Short mmCIF file of C-alpha atoms in Angstrom, two decimals:
data_model
loop_
_atom_site.label_atom_id
_atom_site.label_comp_id
_atom_site.label_asym_id
_atom_site.label_seq_id
_atom_site.Cartn_x
_atom_site.Cartn_y
_atom_site.Cartn_z
CA MET A 1 0.02 0.00 0.19
CA LYS A 2 1.30 3.52 -0.86
CA LEU A 3 -0.08 6.17 1.27
CA LEU A 4 0.33 9.84 0.78
CA ARG A 5 -1.16 13.33 1.67
CA HIS A 6 -2.46 15.53 -1.02
CA GLY A 7 -3.45 19.22 -1.17
CA PRO A 8 -2.06 22.92 -0.29
CA ALA A 9 0.87 22.93 2.11
CA GLY A 10 -0.70 23.13 5.66
CA HIS A 11 -3.83 21.58 4.27
CA GLU A 12 -3.26 18.29 3.09
CA ARG A 13 -5.67 15.40 3.05
CA PRO A 14 -5.04 11.75 3.31
CA GLY A 15 -4.77 9.48 0.28
CA LEU A 16 -3.41 6.59 -1.29
CA LEU A 17 -2.25 5.40 -4.52
CA ASP A 18 -4.31 2.80 -6.34
CA ALA A 19 -2.86 -0.34 -8.65
CA GLU A 20 -3.68 1.78 -11.73
CA GLY A 21 -1.51 4.87 -10.45
CA HIS A 22 -4.67 6.92 -9.64
CA ILE A 23 -4.52 8.98 -6.38
CA ARG A 24 -7.57 8.20 -4.13
CA ASP A 25 -8.98 10.26 -1.35
CA LEU A 26 -9.25 9.03 2.11
CA SER A 27 -10.57 12.05 3.90
CA ALA A 28 -14.22 10.66 4.29
CA LEU A 29 -12.54 7.80 6.33
CA LEU A 30 -9.51 9.57 8.06
CA ASP A 31 -8.83 13.37 9.11
CA ASP A 32 -5.06 12.75 8.37
CA LEU A 33 -2.43 10.17 8.23
CA THR A 34 -0.89 10.46 11.56
CA PRO A 35 1.67 8.46 13.86
CA ARG A 36 -1.49 6.67 15.36
CA THR A 37 -2.41 5.59 11.80
CA LEU A 38 0.95 3.98 11.41
CA ALA A 39 -0.01 1.30 13.97
CA PRO A 40 -0.06 -2.39 12.54
CA GLU A 41 -3.84 -2.82 13.02
CA VAL A 42 -4.71 0.36 11.47
CA LEU A 43 -2.64 -0.31 8.21
CA GLN A 44 -4.26 -3.67 8.14
CA VAL A 45 -7.84 -2.13 7.91
CA LEU A 46 -6.61 0.66 5.25
CA GLY A 47 -5.10 -2.38 3.31
CA ALA A 48 -8.43 -4.14 3.15
CA LEU A 49 -10.19 -1.11 1.54
CA ASN A 50 -11.59 -1.34 -1.96
CA ALA A 51 -9.61 1.75 -3.30
CA ALA A 52 -11.91 1.78 -6.49
CA ARG A 53 -14.63 2.96 -4.15
CA LEU A 54 -12.71 5.96 -3.06
CA PRO A 55 -12.79 9.40 -5.08
CA ILE A 56 -10.24 10.17 -7.40
CA VAL A 57 -7.79 13.14 -6.64
CA GLU A 58 -7.41 15.58 -9.55
CA PRO A 59 -4.17 14.64 -11.48
CA GLY A 60 -1.58 17.45 -10.88
CA THR A 61 -2.64 18.13 -7.08
CA ARG A 62 0.45 19.07 -5.08
CA LEU A 63 1.57 16.14 -2.72
CA GLY A 64 2.89 16.80 0.91
CA VAL A 65 4.86 14.84 3.25
CA PRO A 66 3.07 11.50 3.34
CA TRP A 67 2.16 11.62 7.09
CA SER A 68 2.23 14.23 9.66
CA GLY A 69 3.55 14.10 13.29
CA ILE A 70 7.29 13.47 12.39
CA GLY A 71 9.03 13.73 16.08
CA ASN A 72 12.55 12.45 15.82
CA TYR A 73 13.92 13.03 12.32
CA VAL A 74 17.28 11.19 12.17
CA GLY A 75 20.07 11.29 9.58
CA VAL A 76 22.65 8.78 8.99
CA GLY A 77 26.10 9.69 7.58
CA LEU A 78 28.61 7.76 5.36
CA ASN A 79 26.44 4.70 5.15
CA TYR A 80 27.45 3.61 1.88
CA HIS A 81 31.00 2.20 1.07
CA ASP A 82 31.12 3.84 -2.40
CA HIS A 83 30.06 7.41 -0.49
CA ALA A 84 32.68 6.87 2.07
CA ALA A 85 35.28 6.20 -0.46
CA GLU A 86 34.44 9.31 -2.68
CA ALA A 87 34.46 11.23 0.56
CA GLY A 88 37.86 10.05 1.34
CA LEU A 89 36.85 8.98 4.98
CA PRO A 90 37.18 5.72 6.60
CA ILE A 91 34.32 3.12 7.20
CA PRO A 92 32.58 4.10 10.34
CA ALA A 93 32.76 1.55 13.14
CA GLU A 94 29.36 2.59 14.41
CA PRO A 95 26.66 4.57 12.75
CA ILE A 96 27.01 8.15 12.48
CA LEU A 97 23.90 10.01 13.52
CA PHE A 98 22.92 13.54 13.26
CA ALA A 99 19.59 15.47 14.05
CA GLN A 100 17.43 16.93 11.23
CA TRP A 101 15.10 19.97 12.18
CA THR A 102 11.59 18.93 11.52
CA SER A 103 10.99 22.53 10.20
CA CYS A 104 13.06 21.67 7.08
CA ILE A 105 10.60 19.02 5.59
CA CYS A 106 8.45 19.64 2.79
CA GLY A 107 6.50 18.05 -0.05
CA PRO A 108 8.56 15.84 -2.53
CA ASN A 109 8.08 18.37 -5.55
CA ASP A 110 8.26 21.55 -3.44
CA ASP A 111 10.89 24.01 -4.48
CA THR A 112 14.36 24.00 -2.83
CA LEU A 113 14.89 27.34 -1.39
CA LEU A 114 18.56 28.42 -1.80
CA PRO A 115 19.78 30.26 1.35
CA GLU A 116 21.15 33.59 0.70
CA GLY A 117 25.07 33.43 0.63
CA ALA A 118 24.93 29.64 0.14
CA ASN A 119 27.22 28.32 -2.61
CA GLN A 120 27.58 24.67 -1.86
CA LEU A 121 24.21 23.12 -2.12
CA ASP A 122 24.28 19.51 -2.63
CA TRP A 123 22.00 16.47 -3.20
CA GLU A 124 21.79 13.10 -1.53
CA VAL A 125 18.99 10.66 -2.47
CA GLU A 126 18.17 8.39 0.36
CA LEU A 127 15.87 5.60 1.84
CA GLY A 128 13.76 6.70 4.81
CA VAL A 129 12.45 4.24 7.29
CA VAL A 130 9.46 5.21 8.99
CA ILE A 131 8.65 4.04 12.70
CA GLY A 132 5.24 2.37 13.20
CA ARG A 133 5.48 0.95 16.63
CA GLU A 134 7.61 2.33 19.80
CA ALA A 135 10.98 1.02 19.79
CA ARG A 136 13.39 1.00 22.92
CA ASN A 137 16.49 -1.11 23.09
CA VAL A 138 15.26 -3.54 20.33
CA SER A 139 17.22 -6.23 18.82
CA GLU A 140 18.47 -6.28 15.35
CA ARG A 141 16.42 -9.57 14.78
CA HIS A 142 12.97 -7.60 15.88
CA ALA A 143 13.91 -4.33 14.49
CA LEU A 144 12.07 -4.17 11.37
CA ALA A 145 8.84 -5.40 13.22
CA HIS A 146 8.61 -1.72 14.26
CA VAL A 147 8.83 -0.37 10.83
CA ALA A 148 5.64 0.86 9.26
CA GLY A 149 7.03 1.46 5.83
CA TYR A 150 9.64 3.33 3.68
CA CYS A 151 9.93 6.37 1.50
CA LEU A 152 12.20 8.48 -0.58
CA THR A 153 14.12 11.35 0.74
CA ASN A 154 16.49 13.83 -0.66
CA ASP A 155 18.83 15.04 2.08
CA VAL A 156 19.54 18.38 0.89
CA SER A 157 22.94 19.82 2.17
CA GLU A 158 24.52 23.08 2.36
CA ARG A 159 28.35 21.98 2.54
CA GLY A 160 29.86 25.03 3.66
CA TYR A 161 27.58 25.17 6.66
CA GLN A 162 27.83 21.30 7.23
CA ILE A 163 31.71 21.30 7.16
CA ALA A 164 33.41 24.82 7.22
CA ARG A 165 30.71 26.68 9.44
CA SER A 166 29.49 23.63 11.32
CA GLY A 167 31.16 23.85 14.83
CA GLY A 168 31.71 20.16 14.34
CA GLN A 169 28.49 18.95 13.84
CA TRP A 170 26.60 18.55 10.56
CA SER A 171 22.96 19.51 11.48
CA LYS A 172 23.43 23.08 10.66
CA GLY A 173 24.02 22.48 6.92
CA LYS A 174 21.11 19.92 6.60
CA GLY A 175 18.38 21.99 8.37
CA PHE A 176 17.45 24.86 6.36
CA ASP A 177 13.71 25.24 5.33
CA THR A 178 12.71 23.03 2.39
CA PHE A 179 15.89 20.86 2.72
CA GLY A 180 14.03 17.81 3.78
CA PRO A 181 11.71 16.69 0.87
CA ILE A 182 9.81 13.42 1.55
CA GLY A 183 7.58 11.21 -0.35
CA PRO A 184 5.81 11.05 -2.67
CA TYR A 185 4.34 8.21 -0.71
CA LEU A 186 5.02 6.18 2.13
CA VAL A 187 5.05 2.31 1.08
CA THR A 188 4.23 0.04 3.73
CA ALA A 189 6.74 -2.68 5.08
CA ASP A 190 4.68 -5.42 3.61
CA GLU A 191 4.61 -4.30 0.07
CA VAL A 192 8.50 -3.34 0.17
CA GLY A 193 9.51 -6.75 1.61
CA ASP A 194 13.55 -6.77 1.87
CA PRO A 195 14.51 -3.09 2.43
CA GLN A 196 17.99 -3.91 1.29
CA GLN A 197 17.00 -4.55 -2.27
CA ILE A 198 15.81 -0.88 -3.28
CA ASP A 199 17.43 0.87 -6.11
CA LEU A 200 17.99 4.61 -5.67
CA TRP A 201 19.06 7.25 -8.21
CA LEU A 202 19.20 11.09 -8.63
CA ASP A 203 19.15 13.25 -11.81
CA VAL A 204 20.24 16.92 -11.83
CA ASN A 205 18.98 18.71 -15.08
CA GLY A 206 18.37 15.41 -16.61
CA GLN A 207 21.68 14.09 -16.14
CA ARG A 208 22.17 11.04 -13.98
CA MET A 209 24.44 11.73 -10.91
CA GLN A 210 23.53 8.96 -8.56
CA THR A 211 22.90 5.30 -8.80
CA GLY A 212 22.77 2.87 -6.02
CA ASN A 213 21.11 0.05 -4.27
CA THR A 214 20.50 -0.45 -0.44
CA ARG A 215 22.25 -3.67 -0.58
CA HIS A 216 25.51 -1.54 -0.48
CA MET A 217 24.76 0.14 3.08
CA ILE A 218 27.31 -0.20 5.54
CA PHE A 219 24.52 -0.49 8.29
CA SER A 220 21.39 -2.27 7.24
CA CYS A 221 17.92 -0.77 7.90
CA ALA A 222 17.59 -3.30 10.94
CA GLN A 223 20.89 -2.25 12.27
CA LEU A 224 19.92 1.28 12.22
CA VAL A 225 16.69 0.89 13.74
CA SER A 226 18.20 -1.19 16.81
CA TYR A 227 21.23 1.18 17.10
CA CYS A 228 18.97 4.07 17.09
CA SER A 229 16.56 2.56 19.62
CA ARG A 230 19.41 2.29 22.13
CA VAL A 231 20.28 5.77 22.34
CA MET A 232 16.86 7.27 22.04
CA THR A 233 13.19 6.08 22.01
CA LEU A 234 11.96 5.68 18.55
CA ARG A 235 8.06 6.35 18.29
CA PRO A 236 5.37 5.93 15.62
CA GLY A 237 5.75 8.59 12.92
CA ASP A 238 9.55 9.30 13.52
CA LEU A 239 11.99 9.04 10.39
CA ILE A 240 15.34 7.57 9.81
CA THR A 241 17.26 8.53 6.58
CA THR A 242 19.87 6.05 6.01
CA GLY A 243 22.50 7.64 4.12
CA THR A 244 23.34 8.30 0.49
CA PRO A 245 25.39 6.40 -2.39
CA ALA A 246 28.18 8.00 -4.18
CA GLY A 247 27.82 10.55 -6.87
CA VAL A 248 27.09 13.68 -4.76
CA GLY A 249 28.32 17.10 -6.11
CA MET A 250 30.94 17.42 -3.21
CA GLY A 251 32.40 14.30 -4.44
CA LEU A 252 33.13 15.42 -8.05
CA LYS A 253 36.45 16.72 -9.33
CA PRO A 254 35.80 19.54 -9.48
CA PRO A 255 32.96 19.67 -6.93
CA ARG A 256 29.55 20.64 -8.57
CA TYR A 257 26.81 22.36 -6.63
CA LEU A 258 23.35 23.43 -7.24
CA LYS A 259 22.34 26.95 -8.26
CA ALA A 260 18.99 28.81 -9.00
CA GLY A 261 17.17 27.04 -11.70
CA ASP A 262 18.50 23.69 -11.32
CA VAL A 263 16.06 20.69 -11.02
CA VAL A 264 16.85 17.77 -9.01
CA GLU A 265 14.93 14.47 -9.22
CA PRO A 266 15.65 11.66 -6.93
CA GLY A 267 13.82 8.37 -7.80
CA SER A 268 13.08 4.76 -6.84
CA GLY A 269 11.21 1.93 -8.61
CA MET A 270 9.73 1.05 -5.31
CA LEU A 271 9.27 4.35 -3.65
CA GLY A 272 8.41 6.73 -6.60
CA ARG A 273 9.92 10.07 -7.90
CA GLN A 274 10.41 13.69 -6.62
CA ARG A 275 11.09 16.78 -8.39
CA GLN A 276 12.48 19.84 -6.80
CA ARG A 277 13.36 23.12 -8.61
CA VAL A 278 16.22 25.24 -6.66
CA THR A 279 14.95 28.72 -6.10
CA ALA A 280 16.87 31.75 -4.68
CA LEU A 281 15.33 33.49 -1.54
CA PRO A 282 14.82 37.04 -2.22
CA HIS A 283 17.66 39.19 -0.70
CA ILE A 284 16.74 40.81 2.74
CA PRO A 285 18.47 44.20 3.49
CA PRO A 286 20.01 44.21 7.10
CA ALA A 287 17.61 46.83 8.39
CA GLU A 288 14.71 44.47 7.63
CA MET A 289 16.12 41.61 9.46
#
């Protein structure tokens, strides 16, 4: 099952994608797709619905983040062998975690706003793991039983703020508004099956920049959920983004960064596609700040 939310920002309504690729509206049955909706028993009820009886949403309607109520938004760094190699960094002995500000999240096709003065804007296609049941100190063996589903993410990164201006941590370069596009939908765990067999790719202005598969992760989804549950309590609706394969702009020689007008298209055969246009923020004179 592919769950989603559609409509203007701040006024999204719940929906799902049917087998023919039509978006169906769920708002007659649900007010929203929330952490409570991600419980296994609720997903089972939704999965039994006859989608053909639900209203079709007008094509071209904006898509939002597939569920509301993200609490913990956890990023994982250097989690692909080839990405660590292109960065010239050693394979981590334990997962590298960093916090993502929830104010950065946006719909999968919303514009990416280029912060004023930022000149090292980069892309990172990633698999997102969505928690459906509370997880605290869970074993790797049982970790995926706490997962509601998976989604596509683009971990937009401003490398100057992430590295040179970081103060020793990465979150600053990851948390600007619109730096966390999520979706287009949440694919439930039963439909995904093995999360270590998912293709990922990303194009910039129609040129393929990243091609990878989650089987090349250093730490698997089960390992990440188990590890995170030992340093925090994971609750329904929480999101773990699991790292990116090689091909980011910083890793090119010479590096290539995004500018206003560029179009970024992350994708996955299992998880759908996104499309973001980079848009410059208007200049704010110092007296107006």
